Amino acid sequence: MMSAGRYAPSPSGDLHLGNLRTALLSWLFAASTGRPLLLRFEDLDAGRTIPGSAERQFKDLRAIGITFSGEPLWQSQRQRHYGAAVGQLREAGLVYECFCTRREIQDAPRAPHAPPGAYPGTCRDLGDAERRQRRRQRPPALRLKAEAGEYRVADLLLGEVTGLVDDLVLVRNDGTAAYNLAVVVDDHLTGVDQVVRGDDLASSTPRQVYLRGLLYGQRAAESVQYAHVPLVLNRQGQRLAKRDGAVTLGQLSELGRSPEQVRDELLASLGLPRGPLEQSVKTFDPSRLPKQPWVFSPASQKRGPSESI
Ligand SMILES: [Zn+2]
């Protein structure tokens, strides 16, 4: 049985310190458990993909010492795998067409405790005639007929993550595989059994574990180790973004910071010793990672890296 960790950025611009910090943690988690780390570019959303940014992301990751096993995977080249998974679910009677617009989903009546944005099941039981008629107005998305309700998964850092599994989208109405489907298929087919990512993605985990169980069996789904790591925030408490000043390796290098200095700053923010990652991994202990987000203050960039934490 293969076993691997992965880092899966969207090539929609340069990686910022928050992305690099999560990548660094993915590497440490994988290396400390003897797993290879795979790189996967999540480039299904053609509208968000910026040409050249995957290459720059790769270069920046390498510059702070992150190494990967094998060639990077590109989701845009894997449609046939996603199509096969949808075919499998369709055969099991678990796929239906949905014609709703985002607006219709927002405005639809739903159960009193359903979280905002959860799909209320509007198109689940459309008759043949109505489906035929609606297909003429709008191409359908494909949804999963989920029967899970609340679903609970274990997380190394968060403890338990509980979430509602609604009838999630499998294929968008432009024919592209949806995020959750692509992630589940790719993780499984590449042997990923350790997922380290930002804790803003924790809420999609119950859906992904449930879908992986449907496609590949309960045991495969439950063998995956999850660690959702705290994000990097700006001083206003918002998720770090490009507008927060010099936050990419390229921008920091213009301020005179070497990749090694940035790596050391990220390690220090995690309570880890500065230096090459091969050193840090020897004492890496997930249970001692900070549980709070790291607040990054752009003003600190005027000082030396050792004073700025
Ligand atoms: Zn619908």
GROMACS .gro file of C-alpha atoms and ligand atoms in nm:
model
  310
    1MET     CA    1   0.000   0.000   0.000
    2MET     CA    2   0.138   0.337  -0.104
    3SER     CA    3   0.157   0.608   0.153
    4ALA     CA    4   0.223   0.975   0.089
    5GLY     CA    5   0.164   1.331   0.191
    6ARG     CA    6   0.092   1.611  -0.052
    7TYR     CA    7   0.097   1.983  -0.104
    8ALA     CA    8  -0.167   2.109  -0.347
    9PRO     CA    9  -0.159   2.480  -0.436
   10SER     CA   10  -0.372   2.655  -0.698
   11PRO     CA   11  -0.143   2.821  -0.952
   12SER     CA   12  -0.325   3.152  -0.923
   13GLY     CA   13  -0.031   3.372  -0.824
   14ASP     CA   14   0.280   3.364  -0.609
   15LEU     CA   15   0.270   3.177  -0.278
   16HIS     CA   16   0.262   3.404   0.026
   17LEU     CA   17   0.401   3.337   0.371
   18GLY     CA   18   0.084   3.158   0.480
   19ASN     CA   19   0.105   2.919   0.185
   20LEU     CA   20   0.477   2.864   0.236
   21ARG     CA   21   0.424   2.794   0.605
   22THR     CA   22   0.161   2.531   0.529
   23ALA     CA   23   0.389   2.377   0.266
   24LEU     CA   24   0.669   2.363   0.517
   25LEU     CA   25   0.441   2.184   0.763
   26SER     CA   26   0.332   1.937   0.492
   27TRP     CA   27   0.697   1.856   0.436
   28LEU     CA   28   0.768   1.816   0.809
   29PHE     CA   29   0.465   1.596   0.869
   30ALA     CA   30   0.553   1.376   0.572
   31ALA     CA   31   0.925   1.352   0.641
   32SER     CA   32   0.879   1.284   1.013
   33THR     CA   33   0.650   0.990   0.931
   34GLY     CA   34   0.860   0.850   0.647
   35ARG     CA   35   0.620   0.954   0.374
   36PRO     CA   36   0.717   1.100   0.036
   37LEU     CA   37   0.563   1.442  -0.031
   38LEU     CA   38   0.379   1.487  -0.362
   39LEU     CA   39   0.312   1.817  -0.538
   40ARG     CA   40  -0.019   1.867  -0.713
   41PHE     CA   41  -0.129   2.180  -0.896
   42GLU     CA   42  -0.502   2.238  -0.859
   43ASP     CA   43  -0.553   2.415  -1.189
   44LEU     CA   44  -0.908   2.309  -1.278
   45ASP     CA   45  -1.037   2.662  -1.254
   46ALA     CA   46  -0.897   2.797  -1.580
   47GLY     CA   47  -1.024   3.145  -1.498
   48ARG     CA   48  -0.805   3.166  -1.188
   49THR     CA   49  -0.493   3.001  -1.325
   50ILE     CA   50  -0.214   3.246  -1.403
   51PRO     CA   51   0.038   3.122  -1.659
   52GLY     CA   52   0.386   3.083  -1.514
   53SER     CA   53   0.278   3.088  -1.153
   54ALA     CA   54   0.307   2.710  -1.103
   55GLU     CA   55   0.670   2.731  -1.208
   56ARG     CA   56   0.733   3.023  -0.973
   57GLN     CA   57   0.558   2.843  -0.688
   58PHE     CA   58   0.775   2.540  -0.746
   59LYS     CA   59   1.089   2.752  -0.747
   60ASP     CA   60   0.993   2.930  -0.423
   61LEU     CA   61   0.912   2.602  -0.248
   62ARG     CA   62   1.250   2.464  -0.348
   63ALA     CA   63   1.422   2.782  -0.236
   64ILE     CA   64   1.308   2.735   0.124
   65GLY     CA   65   1.416   2.373   0.119
   66ILE     CA   66   1.096   2.187   0.034
   67THR     CA   67   1.157   1.885  -0.187
   68PHE     CA   68   0.900   1.663  -0.355
   69SER     CA   69   0.887   1.306  -0.480
   70GLY     CA   70   0.827   1.252  -0.849
   71GLU     CA   71   0.682   1.490  -1.103
   72PRO     CA   72   0.408   1.738  -1.008
   73LEU     CA   73   0.052   1.640  -1.094
   74TRP     CA   74  -0.175   1.878  -1.286
   75GLN     CA   75  -0.545   1.837  -1.224
   76SER     CA   76  -0.631   1.979  -1.565
   77GLN     CA   77  -0.474   1.667  -1.718
   78ARG     CA   78  -0.674   1.421  -1.509
   79GLN     CA   79  -1.029   1.460  -1.637
   80ARG     CA   80  -1.057   1.095  -1.734
   81HIS     CA   81  -0.996   0.987  -1.373
   82TYR     CA   82  -1.267   1.222  -1.250
   83GLY     CA   83  -1.500   1.102  -1.525
   84ALA     CA   84  -1.443   0.740  -1.424
   85ALA     CA   85  -1.528   0.820  -1.062
   86VAL     CA   86  -1.851   0.995  -1.165
   87GLY     CA   87  -1.936   0.693  -1.382
   88GLN     CA   88  -1.890   0.464  -1.083
   89LEU     CA   89  -2.119   0.678  -0.867
   90ARG     CA   90  -2.374   0.705  -1.146
   91GLU     CA   91  -2.389   0.328  -1.177
   92ALA     CA   92  -2.462   0.311  -0.806
   93GLY     CA   93  -2.752   0.553  -0.858
   94LEU     CA   94  -2.583   0.828  -0.658
   95VAL     CA   95  -2.571   1.108  -0.916
   96TYR     CA   96  -2.838   1.353  -1.026
   97GLU     CA   97  -2.860   1.664  -1.238
   98CYS     CA   98  -2.899   2.001  -1.070
   99PHE     CA   99  -3.016   2.310  -1.258
  100CYS     CA  100  -3.010   2.557  -0.970
  101THR     CA  101  -2.831   2.887  -0.995
  102ARG     CA  102  -2.628   3.002  -0.696
  103ARG     CA  103  -2.901   3.252  -0.626
  104GLU     CA  104  -3.174   2.989  -0.623
  105ILE     CA  105  -2.977   2.780  -0.376
  106GLN     CA  106  -2.929   3.080  -0.151
  107ASP     CA  107  -3.297   3.169  -0.156
  108ALA     CA  108  -3.438   2.817  -0.128
  109PRO     CA  109  -3.621   2.723   0.193
  110ARG     CA  110  -3.420   2.480   0.402
  111ALA     CA  111  -3.432   2.293   0.729
  112PRO     CA  112  -3.394   2.523   1.032
  113HIS     CA  113  -3.050   2.391   1.133
  114ALA     CA  114  -2.895   2.357   0.790
  115PRO     CA  115  -2.576   2.565   0.759
  116PRO     CA  116  -2.582   2.855   0.512
  117GLY     CA  117  -2.488   2.744   0.163
  118ALA     CA  118  -2.589   2.380   0.216
  119TYR     CA  119  -2.777   2.247  -0.083
  120PRO     CA  120  -3.144   2.194   0.005
  121GLY     CA  121  -3.199   1.908  -0.243
  122THR     CA  122  -3.422   2.103  -0.483
  123CYS     CA  123  -3.341   1.896  -0.795
  124ARG     CA  124  -3.311   1.554  -0.630
  125ASP     CA  125  -3.654   1.432  -0.732
  126LEU     CA  126  -3.723   1.612  -1.060
  127GLY     CA  127  -3.929   1.407  -1.303
  128ASP     CA  128  -3.799   1.314  -1.649
  129ALA     CA  129  -4.019   1.564  -1.827
  130GLU     CA  130  -3.911   1.852  -1.607
  131ARG     CA  131  -3.545   1.759  -1.640
  132ARG     CA  132  -3.573   1.751  -2.017
  133GLN     CA  133  -3.734   2.088  -2.017
  134ARG     CA  134  -3.478   2.244  -1.783
  135ARG     CA  135  -3.186   2.105  -1.983
  136ARG     CA  136  -3.295   2.333  -2.264
  137GLN     CA  137  -3.246   2.639  -2.047
  138ARG     CA  138  -2.927   2.559  -1.866
  139PRO     CA  139  -2.666   2.282  -1.867
  140PRO     CA  140  -2.688   2.085  -1.542
  141ALA     CA  141  -2.428   2.039  -1.273
  142LEU     CA  142  -2.401   1.685  -1.132
  143ARG     CA  143  -2.459   1.632  -0.761
  144LEU     CA  144  -2.400   1.344  -0.527
  145LYS     CA  145  -2.701   1.186  -0.364
  146ALA     CA  146  -2.551   1.191  -0.014
  147GLU     CA  147  -2.711   0.999   0.269
  148ALA     CA  148  -2.471   1.095   0.543
  149GLY     CA  149  -2.614   1.391   0.731
  150GLU     CA  150  -2.360   1.486   0.996
  151TYR     CA  151  -2.023   1.324   0.954
  152ARG     CA  152  -1.731   1.323   1.197
  153VAL     CA  153  -1.361   1.288   1.120
  154ALA     CA  154  -1.051   1.289   1.337
  155ASP     CA  155  -0.789   1.562   1.300
  156LEU     CA  156  -0.441   1.556   1.451
  157LEU     CA  157  -0.454   1.921   1.550
  158LEU     CA  158  -0.823   2.006   1.580
  159GLY     CA  159  -0.936   1.688   1.750
  160GLU     CA  160  -1.270   1.610   1.591
  161VAL     CA  161  -1.418   1.787   1.291
  162THR     CA  162  -1.792   1.747   1.246
  163GLY     CA  163  -1.969   1.870   0.937
  164LEU     CA  164  -2.281   1.830   0.734
  165VAL     CA  165  -2.242   1.627   0.417
  166ASP     CA  166  -2.497   1.769   0.175
  167ASP     CA  167  -2.554   1.676  -0.189
  168LEU     CA  168  -2.222   1.821  -0.300
  169VAL     CA  169  -2.140   1.911  -0.659
  170LEU     CA  170  -1.936   1.648  -0.844
  171VAL     CA  171  -1.921   1.814  -1.185
  172ARG     CA  172  -1.983   2.183  -1.243
  173ASN     CA  173  -2.222   2.290  -1.512
  174ASP     CA  174  -1.933   2.379  -1.745
  175GLY     CA  175  -1.827   2.012  -1.734
  176THR     CA  176  -1.528   2.060  -1.501
  177ALA     CA  177  -1.477   1.825  -1.208
  178ALA     CA  178  -1.564   2.000  -0.884
  179TYR     CA  179  -1.306   2.063  -0.614
  180ASN     CA  180  -1.413   1.790  -0.369
  181LEU     CA  181  -1.431   1.521  -0.635
  182ALA     CA  182  -1.091   1.603  -0.782
  183VAL     CA  183  -0.924   1.613  -0.442
  184VAL     CA  184  -1.070   1.279  -0.335
  185VAL     CA  185  -0.986   1.102  -0.662
  186ASP     CA  186  -0.633   1.241  -0.679
  187ASP     CA  187  -0.554   1.176  -0.315
  188HIS     CA  188  -0.668   0.818  -0.343
  189LEU     CA  189  -0.507   0.732  -0.677
  190THR     CA  190  -0.171   0.875  -0.571
  191GLY     CA  191  -0.169   0.695  -0.237
  192VAL     CA  192  -0.211   1.007  -0.024
  193ASP     CA  193  -0.296   0.908   0.332
  194GLN     CA  194  -0.181   1.225   0.505
  195VAL     CA  195  -0.342   1.560   0.434
  196VAL     CA  196  -0.187   1.872   0.586
  197ARG     CA  197  -0.352   2.200   0.486
  198GLY     CA  198  -0.486   2.530   0.619
  199ASP     CA  199  -0.765   2.505   0.873
  200ASP     CA  200  -0.994   2.709   0.646
  201LEU     CA  201  -1.038   2.380   0.459
  202ALA     CA  202  -1.133   2.177   0.767
  203SER     CA  203  -1.504   2.209   0.696
  204SER     CA  204  -1.472   2.030   0.361
  205THR     CA  205  -1.307   1.728   0.524
  206PRO     CA  206  -1.623   1.539   0.630
  207ARG     CA  207  -1.750   1.559   0.271
  208GLN     CA  208  -1.422   1.437   0.130
  209VAL     CA  209  -1.392   1.146   0.371
  210TYR     CA  210  -1.751   1.046   0.300
  211LEU     CA  211  -1.699   1.064  -0.077
  212ARG     CA  212  -1.373   0.870  -0.056
  213GLY     CA  213  -1.556   0.599   0.138
  214LEU     CA  214  -1.826   0.575  -0.129
  215LEU     CA  215  -1.572   0.551  -0.410
  216TYR     CA  216  -1.296   0.343  -0.259
  217GLY     CA  217  -1.431   0.183   0.056
  218GLN     CA  218  -1.459   0.280   0.418
  219ARG     CA  219  -1.117   0.150   0.507
  220ALA     CA  220  -0.941   0.365   0.250
  221ALA     CA  221  -1.132   0.668   0.373
  222GLU     CA  222  -1.054   0.610   0.737
  223SER     CA  223  -0.685   0.547   0.683
  224VAL     CA  224  -0.621   0.910   0.596
  225GLN     CA  225  -0.454   1.125   0.857
  226TYR     CA  226  -0.565   1.490   0.863
  227ALA     CA  227  -0.386   1.787   1.013
  228HIS     CA  228  -0.544   2.127   0.961
  229VAL     CA  229  -0.293   2.392   1.054
  230PRO     CA  230  -0.362   2.744   1.181
  231LEU     CA  231  -0.351   3.017   0.920
  232VAL     CA  232  -0.137   3.326   0.903
  233LEU     CA  233  -0.339   3.641   0.969
  234ASN     CA  234  -0.273   4.008   0.918
  235ARG     CA  235  -0.300   4.255   1.204
  236GLN     CA  236  -0.670   4.303   1.137
  237GLY     CA  237  -0.724   3.935   1.202
  238GLN     CA  238  -0.793   3.855   0.836
  239ARG     CA  239  -0.631   3.581   0.638
  240LEU     CA  240  -0.298   3.702   0.500
  241ALA     CA  241  -0.325   3.818   0.140
  242LYS     CA  242  -0.124   3.995  -0.126
  243ARG     CA  243  -0.258   4.334  -0.019
  244ASP     CA  244  -0.075   4.300   0.314
  245GLY     CA  245   0.254   4.423   0.173
  246ALA     CA  246   0.567   4.220   0.111
  247VAL     CA  247   0.442   3.866   0.170
  248THR     CA  248   0.593   3.659  -0.111
  249LEU     CA  249   0.946   3.531  -0.138
  250GLY     CA  250   1.007   3.757  -0.437
  251GLN     CA  251   0.886   4.068  -0.254
  252LEU     CA  252   1.081   3.981   0.059
  253SER     CA  253   1.394   3.927  -0.143
  254GLU     CA  254   1.362   4.284  -0.272
  255LEU     CA  255   1.374   4.390   0.093
  256GLY     CA  256   1.697   4.199   0.131
  257ARG     CA  257   1.562   3.881   0.288
  258SER     CA  258   1.716   3.558   0.172
  259PRO     CA  259   1.503   3.243   0.132
  260GLU     CA  260   1.689   3.094   0.429
  261GLN     CA  261   1.591   3.389   0.647
  262VAL     CA  262   1.227   3.353   0.545
  263ARG     CA  263   1.243   2.980   0.614
  264ASP     CA  264   1.390   3.049   0.958
  265GLU     CA  265   1.121   3.304   1.035
  266LEU     CA  266   0.851   3.055   0.941
  267LEU     CA  267   1.016   2.783   1.151
  268ALA     CA  268   1.038   3.019   1.448
  269SER     CA  269   0.669   3.105   1.411
  270LEU     CA  270   0.602   2.734   1.459
  271GLY     CA  271   0.823   2.709   1.765
  272LEU     CA  272   1.080   2.509   1.568
  273PRO     CA  273   1.457   2.557   1.559
  274ARG     CA  274   1.597   2.764   1.274
  275GLY     CA  275   1.809   2.593   1.011
  276PRO     CA  276   1.774   2.339   0.733
  277LEU     CA  277   1.450   2.139   0.739
  278GLU     CA  278   1.646   1.816   0.766
  279GLN     CA  279   1.749   1.939   1.113
  280SER     CA  280   1.403   2.057   1.220
  281VAL     CA  281   1.243   1.728   1.131
  282LYS     CA  282   1.447   1.547   1.395
  283THR     CA  283   1.267   1.724   1.677
  284PHE     CA  284   0.934   1.781   1.501
  285ASP     CA  285   0.642   1.706   1.731
  286PRO     CA  286   0.292   1.792   1.599
  287SER     CA  287   0.147   1.804   1.950
  288ARG     CA  288   0.371   2.102   2.030
  289LEU     CA  289   0.271   2.316   1.732
  290PRO     CA  290   0.101   2.645   1.819
  291LYS     CA  291  -0.277   2.617   1.813
  292GLN     CA  292  -0.330   2.986   1.741
  293PRO     CA  293  -0.293   3.162   1.405
  294TRP     CA  294   0.033   3.346   1.348
  295VAL     CA  295  -0.026   3.718   1.319
  296PHE     CA  296   0.214   3.857   1.064
  297SER     CA  297   0.293   4.221   1.093
  298PRO     CA  298   0.427   4.387   0.779
  299ALA     CA  299   0.583   4.665   0.990
  300SER     CA  300   0.820   4.408   1.131
  301GLN     CA  301   0.978   4.376   0.790
  302LYS     CA  302   1.188   4.684   0.848
  303ARG     CA  303   1.373   4.506   1.123
  304GLY     CA  304   1.600   4.205   1.095
  305PRO     CA  305   1.438   3.866   1.069
  306SER     CA  306   1.553   3.760   1.416
  307GLU     CA  307   1.367   4.046   1.585
  308SER     CA  308   1.047   4.029   1.390
  309ILE     CA  309   0.861   3.747   1.560
  310ZN      ZN  310  -3.068   2.202  -0.804
   0.00000   0.00000   0.00000
